[in-house]
PDB file of C-alpha atoms in Angstrom:
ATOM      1  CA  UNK A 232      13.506 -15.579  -0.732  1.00 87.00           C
ATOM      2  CA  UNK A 233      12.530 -11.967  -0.593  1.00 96.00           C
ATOM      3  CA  UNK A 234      14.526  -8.745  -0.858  1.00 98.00           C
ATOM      4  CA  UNK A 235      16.222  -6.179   1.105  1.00 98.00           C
ATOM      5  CA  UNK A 236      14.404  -2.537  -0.236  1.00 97.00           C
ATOM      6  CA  UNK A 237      14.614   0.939   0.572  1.00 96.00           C
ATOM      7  CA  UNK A 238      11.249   2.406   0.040  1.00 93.00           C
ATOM      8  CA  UNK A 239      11.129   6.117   1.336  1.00 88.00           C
ATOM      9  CA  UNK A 240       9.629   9.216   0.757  1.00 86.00           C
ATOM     10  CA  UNK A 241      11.974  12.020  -0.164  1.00 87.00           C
ATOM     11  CA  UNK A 242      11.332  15.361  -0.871  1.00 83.00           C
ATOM     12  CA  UNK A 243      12.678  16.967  -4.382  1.00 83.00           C
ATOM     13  CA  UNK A 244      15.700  18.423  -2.572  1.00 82.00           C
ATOM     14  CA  UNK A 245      16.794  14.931  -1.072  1.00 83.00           C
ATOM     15  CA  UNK A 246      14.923  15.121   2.695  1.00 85.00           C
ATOM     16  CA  UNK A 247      13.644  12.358   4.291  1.00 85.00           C
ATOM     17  CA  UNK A 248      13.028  13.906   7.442  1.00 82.00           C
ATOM     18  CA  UNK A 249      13.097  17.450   9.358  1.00 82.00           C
ATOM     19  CA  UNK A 250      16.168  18.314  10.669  1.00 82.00           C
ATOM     20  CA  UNK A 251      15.030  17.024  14.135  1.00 82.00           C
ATOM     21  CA  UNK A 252      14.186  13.669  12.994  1.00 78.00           C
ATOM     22  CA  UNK A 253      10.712  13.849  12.801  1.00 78.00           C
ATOM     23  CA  UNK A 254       8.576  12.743  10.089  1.00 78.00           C
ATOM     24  CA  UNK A 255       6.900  15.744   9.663  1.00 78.00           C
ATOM     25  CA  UNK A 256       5.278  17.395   6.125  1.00 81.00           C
ATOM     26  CA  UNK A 257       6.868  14.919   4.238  1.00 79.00           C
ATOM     27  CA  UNK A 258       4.697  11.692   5.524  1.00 81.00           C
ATOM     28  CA  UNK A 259       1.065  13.836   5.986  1.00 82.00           C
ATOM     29  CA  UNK A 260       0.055  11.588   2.532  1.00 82.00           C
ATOM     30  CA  UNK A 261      -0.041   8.549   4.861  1.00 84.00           C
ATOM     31  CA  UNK A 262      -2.701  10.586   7.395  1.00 84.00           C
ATOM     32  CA  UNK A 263      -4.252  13.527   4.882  1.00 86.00           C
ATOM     33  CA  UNK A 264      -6.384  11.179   2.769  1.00 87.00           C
ATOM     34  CA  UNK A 265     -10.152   9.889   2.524  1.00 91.00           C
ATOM     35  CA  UNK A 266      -9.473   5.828   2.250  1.00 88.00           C
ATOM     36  CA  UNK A 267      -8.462   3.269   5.132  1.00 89.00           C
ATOM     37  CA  UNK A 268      -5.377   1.360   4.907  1.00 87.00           C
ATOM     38  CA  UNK A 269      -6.064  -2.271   5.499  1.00 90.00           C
ATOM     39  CA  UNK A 270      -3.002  -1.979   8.013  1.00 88.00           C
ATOM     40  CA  UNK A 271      -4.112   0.174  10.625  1.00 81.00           C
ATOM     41  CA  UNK A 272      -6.233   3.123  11.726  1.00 79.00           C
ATOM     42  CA  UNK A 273      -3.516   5.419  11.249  1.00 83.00           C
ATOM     43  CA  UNK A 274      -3.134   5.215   7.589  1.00 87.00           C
ATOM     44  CA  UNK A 275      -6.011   7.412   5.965  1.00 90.00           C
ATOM     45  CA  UNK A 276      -4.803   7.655   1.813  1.00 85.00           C
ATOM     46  CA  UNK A 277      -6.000   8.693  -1.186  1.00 88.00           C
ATOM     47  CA  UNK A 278      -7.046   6.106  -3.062  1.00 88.00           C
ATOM     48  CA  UNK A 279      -3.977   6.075  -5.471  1.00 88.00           C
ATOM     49  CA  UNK A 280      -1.325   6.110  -2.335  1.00 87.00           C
ATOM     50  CA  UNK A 281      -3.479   3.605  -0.622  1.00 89.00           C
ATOM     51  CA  UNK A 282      -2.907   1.156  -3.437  1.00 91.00           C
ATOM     52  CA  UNK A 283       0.437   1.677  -3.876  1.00 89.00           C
ATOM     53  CA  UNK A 284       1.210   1.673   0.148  1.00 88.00           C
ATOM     54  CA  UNK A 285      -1.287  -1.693   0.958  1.00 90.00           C
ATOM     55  CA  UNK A 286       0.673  -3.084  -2.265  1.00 92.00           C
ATOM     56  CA  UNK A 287       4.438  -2.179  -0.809  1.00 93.00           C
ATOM     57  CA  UNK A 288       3.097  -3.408   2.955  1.00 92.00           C
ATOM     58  CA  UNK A 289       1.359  -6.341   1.863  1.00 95.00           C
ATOM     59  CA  UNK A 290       5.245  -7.502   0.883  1.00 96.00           C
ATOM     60  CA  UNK A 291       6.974  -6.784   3.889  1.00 97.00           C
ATOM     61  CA  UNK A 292       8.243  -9.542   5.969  1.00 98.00           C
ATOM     62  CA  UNK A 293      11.060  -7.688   8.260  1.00 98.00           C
ATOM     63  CA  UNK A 294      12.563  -4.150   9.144  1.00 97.00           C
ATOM     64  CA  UNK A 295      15.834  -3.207  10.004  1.00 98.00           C
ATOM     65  CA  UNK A 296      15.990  -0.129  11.706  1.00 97.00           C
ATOM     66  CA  UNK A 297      18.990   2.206  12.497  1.00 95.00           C
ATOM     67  CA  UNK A 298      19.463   3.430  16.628  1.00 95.00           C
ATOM     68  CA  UNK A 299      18.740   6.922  15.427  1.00 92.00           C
ATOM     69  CA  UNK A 300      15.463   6.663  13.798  1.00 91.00           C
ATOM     70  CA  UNK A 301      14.319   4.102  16.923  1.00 94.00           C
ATOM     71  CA  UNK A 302      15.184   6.743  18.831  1.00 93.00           C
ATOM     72  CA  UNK A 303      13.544   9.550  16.985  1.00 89.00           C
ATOM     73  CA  UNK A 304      10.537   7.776  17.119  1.00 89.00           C
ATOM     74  CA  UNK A 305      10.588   7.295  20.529  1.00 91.00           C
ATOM     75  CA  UNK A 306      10.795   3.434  20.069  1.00 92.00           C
ATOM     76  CA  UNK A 307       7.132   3.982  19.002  1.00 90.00           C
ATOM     77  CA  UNK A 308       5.564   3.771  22.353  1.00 92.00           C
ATOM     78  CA  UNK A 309       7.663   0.055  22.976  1.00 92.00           C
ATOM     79  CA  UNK A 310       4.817  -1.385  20.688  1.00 91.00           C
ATOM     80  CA  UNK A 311       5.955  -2.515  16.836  1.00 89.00           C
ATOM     81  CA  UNK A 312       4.221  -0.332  14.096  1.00 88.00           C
ATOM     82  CA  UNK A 313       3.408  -3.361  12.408  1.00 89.00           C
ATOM     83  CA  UNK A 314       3.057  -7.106  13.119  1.00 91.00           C
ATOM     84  CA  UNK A 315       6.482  -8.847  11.662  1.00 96.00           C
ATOM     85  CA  UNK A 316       9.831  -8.531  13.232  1.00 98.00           C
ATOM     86  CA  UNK A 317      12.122  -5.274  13.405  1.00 97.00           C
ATOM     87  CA  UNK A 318      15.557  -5.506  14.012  1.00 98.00           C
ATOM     88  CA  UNK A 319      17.543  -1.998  15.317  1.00 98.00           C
ATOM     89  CA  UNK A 320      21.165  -1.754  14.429  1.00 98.00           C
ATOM     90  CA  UNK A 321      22.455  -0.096  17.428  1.00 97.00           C
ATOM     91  CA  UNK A 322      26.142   0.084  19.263  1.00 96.00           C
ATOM     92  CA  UNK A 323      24.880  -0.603  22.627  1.00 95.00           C
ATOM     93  CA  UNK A 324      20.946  -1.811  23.069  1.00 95.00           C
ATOM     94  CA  UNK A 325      18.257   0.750  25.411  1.00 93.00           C
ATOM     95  CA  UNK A 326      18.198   0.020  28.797  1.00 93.00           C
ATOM     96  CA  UNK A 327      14.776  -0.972  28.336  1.00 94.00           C
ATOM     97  CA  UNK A 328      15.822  -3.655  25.857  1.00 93.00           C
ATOM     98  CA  UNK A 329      14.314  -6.706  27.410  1.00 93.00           C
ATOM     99  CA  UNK A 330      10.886  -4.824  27.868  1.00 94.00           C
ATOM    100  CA  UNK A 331      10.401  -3.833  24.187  1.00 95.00           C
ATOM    101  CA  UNK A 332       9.145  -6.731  21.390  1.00 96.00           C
ATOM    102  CA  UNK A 333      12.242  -5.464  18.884  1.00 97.00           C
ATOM    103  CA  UNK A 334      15.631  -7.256  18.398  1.00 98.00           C
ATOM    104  CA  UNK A 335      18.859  -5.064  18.765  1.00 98.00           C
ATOM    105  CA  UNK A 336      21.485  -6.278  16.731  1.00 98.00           C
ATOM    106  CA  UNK A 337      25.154  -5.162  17.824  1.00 98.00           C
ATOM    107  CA  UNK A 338      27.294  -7.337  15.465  1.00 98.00           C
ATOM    108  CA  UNK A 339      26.463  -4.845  12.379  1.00 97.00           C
ATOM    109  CA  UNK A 340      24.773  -4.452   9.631  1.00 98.00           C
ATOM    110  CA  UNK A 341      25.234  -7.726   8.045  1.00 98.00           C
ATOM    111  CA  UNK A 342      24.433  -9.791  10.656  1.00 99.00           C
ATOM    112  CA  UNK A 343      21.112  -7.323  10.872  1.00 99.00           C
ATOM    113  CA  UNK A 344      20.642  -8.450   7.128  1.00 99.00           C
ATOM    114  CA  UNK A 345      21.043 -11.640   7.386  1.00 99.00           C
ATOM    115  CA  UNK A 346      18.392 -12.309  10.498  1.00 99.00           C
ATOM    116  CA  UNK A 347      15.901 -10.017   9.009  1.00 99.00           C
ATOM    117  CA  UNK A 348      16.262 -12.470   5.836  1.00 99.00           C
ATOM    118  CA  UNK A 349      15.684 -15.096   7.931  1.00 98.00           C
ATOM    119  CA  UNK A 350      12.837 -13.500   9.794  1.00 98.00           C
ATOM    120  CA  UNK A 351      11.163 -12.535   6.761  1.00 98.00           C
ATOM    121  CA  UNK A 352      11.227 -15.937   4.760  1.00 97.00           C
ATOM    122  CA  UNK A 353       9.300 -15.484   1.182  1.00 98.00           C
ATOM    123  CA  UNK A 354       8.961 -11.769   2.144  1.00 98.00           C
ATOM    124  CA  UNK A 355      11.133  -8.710   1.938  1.00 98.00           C
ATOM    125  CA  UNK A 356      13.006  -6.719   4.217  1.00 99.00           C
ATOM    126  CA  UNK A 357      12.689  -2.774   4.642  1.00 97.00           C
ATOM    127  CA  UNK A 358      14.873  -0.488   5.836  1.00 97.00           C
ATOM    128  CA  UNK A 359      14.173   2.385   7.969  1.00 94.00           C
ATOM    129  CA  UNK A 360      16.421   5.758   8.102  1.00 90.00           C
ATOM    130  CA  UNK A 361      18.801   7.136   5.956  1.00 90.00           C
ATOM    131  CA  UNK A 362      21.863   5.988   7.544  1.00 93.00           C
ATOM    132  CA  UNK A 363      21.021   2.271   7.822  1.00 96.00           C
ATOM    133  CA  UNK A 364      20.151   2.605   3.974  1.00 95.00           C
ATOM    134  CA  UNK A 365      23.880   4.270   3.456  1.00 95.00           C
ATOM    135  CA  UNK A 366      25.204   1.254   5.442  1.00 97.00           C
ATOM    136  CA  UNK A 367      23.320  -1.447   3.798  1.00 98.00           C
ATOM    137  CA  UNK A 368      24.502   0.174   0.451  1.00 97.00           C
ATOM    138  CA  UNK A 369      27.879   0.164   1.055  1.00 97.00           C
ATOM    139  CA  UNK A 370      27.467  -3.293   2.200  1.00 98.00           C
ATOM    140  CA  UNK A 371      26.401  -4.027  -1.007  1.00 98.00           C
ATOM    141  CA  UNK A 372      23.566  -5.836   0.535  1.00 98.00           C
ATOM    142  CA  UNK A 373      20.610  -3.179  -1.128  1.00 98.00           C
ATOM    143  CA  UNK A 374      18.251  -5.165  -3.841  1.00 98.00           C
ATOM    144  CA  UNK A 375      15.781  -2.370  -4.671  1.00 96.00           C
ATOM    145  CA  UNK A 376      15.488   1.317  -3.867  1.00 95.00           C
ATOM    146  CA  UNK A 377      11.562   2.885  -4.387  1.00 92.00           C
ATOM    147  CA  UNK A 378      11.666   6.627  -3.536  1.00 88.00           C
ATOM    148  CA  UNK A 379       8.167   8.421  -3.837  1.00 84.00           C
ATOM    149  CA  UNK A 380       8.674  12.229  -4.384  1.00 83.00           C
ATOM    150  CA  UNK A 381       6.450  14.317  -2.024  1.00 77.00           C
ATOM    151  CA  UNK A 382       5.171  17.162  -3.206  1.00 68.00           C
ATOM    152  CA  UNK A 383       4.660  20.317  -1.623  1.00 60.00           C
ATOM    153  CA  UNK A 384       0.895  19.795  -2.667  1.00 61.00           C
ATOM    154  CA  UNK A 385      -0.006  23.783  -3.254  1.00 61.00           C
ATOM    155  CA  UNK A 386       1.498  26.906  -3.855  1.00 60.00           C
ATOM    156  CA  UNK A 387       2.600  29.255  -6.589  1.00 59.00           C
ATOM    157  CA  UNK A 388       4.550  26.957  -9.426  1.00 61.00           C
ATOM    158  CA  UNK A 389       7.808  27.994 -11.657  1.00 56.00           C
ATOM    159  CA  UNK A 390       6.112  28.241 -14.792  1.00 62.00           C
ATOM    160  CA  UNK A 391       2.177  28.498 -14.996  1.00 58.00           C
TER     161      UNK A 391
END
């Protein structure tokens, strides 16, 4: 049986997004580099962060997304980002539910949990936005927690 992990990249101050919701600066690592992910044409890496990102993908079985960060993401495009089962913890499902290949789970976070678990098999199970990782926390239901520190990448530093 796998685990449930948080893996997310966080900048030094505690960000994991732009105010907005978007991605932005934080995530250019995944699209700045030189090397191909093996999972998908969208990934270009250094050859370090490749590694470490094909090693953290290669263990994923299952996602549990919160509403927001579906919605932020514009449900990306109604097509899943990667080929295994998300689940989106949500009050009320889209109205486009029935036309989009992810599973909106209503009954909470547990029962989110517990069907990405089952989803996932041998695998483990991410988690995607910073409130679904504050919920599965307090459900005690959080195995591991990675957080890769982004750096701003140039500039003038404290002490030179």
């Amino acid at each position: 049986m796998g685990i449930v992990l948080a893996s997310h990249s966080v900048s030094l101050d505690g960000f994991i997004a732009q105010r907005n919701g978007r991605a932005g600066p934080l995530h250019e690592w995944l699209s700045t580099g030189e090397h191909q992910s093996r999972h998908g044409d969208n990934f270009k890496l250094s050859d370090t962060s490749r590694d470490v990102f094909d090693g953290l993908i290669d263990r994923l079985g299952a996602t549990i997304v919160g509403r927001k960060t579906y919605d932020d993401s514009d449900g990306w495009g109604g097509e899943l980002p990667f080929e295994w089962p998300y689940f989106i913890v949500a009050h009320e499902p889209p109205a486009n539910a029935d036309e989009v290949p992810f599973t909106f789970v209503t009954e909470g976070v547990e029962r989110a949990v517990e069907l990405a678990m089952a989803a996932a098999g041998e695998k483990d199970v991410s988690l995607m936005g910073g409130d679904i990782v504050g919920q599965v926390v307090s459900a005690g239901l959080l195995d591991e927690i990675d957080i890769d520190i982004v750096p701003l990448g140039d500039g003038v530093r404290l002490l030179d």
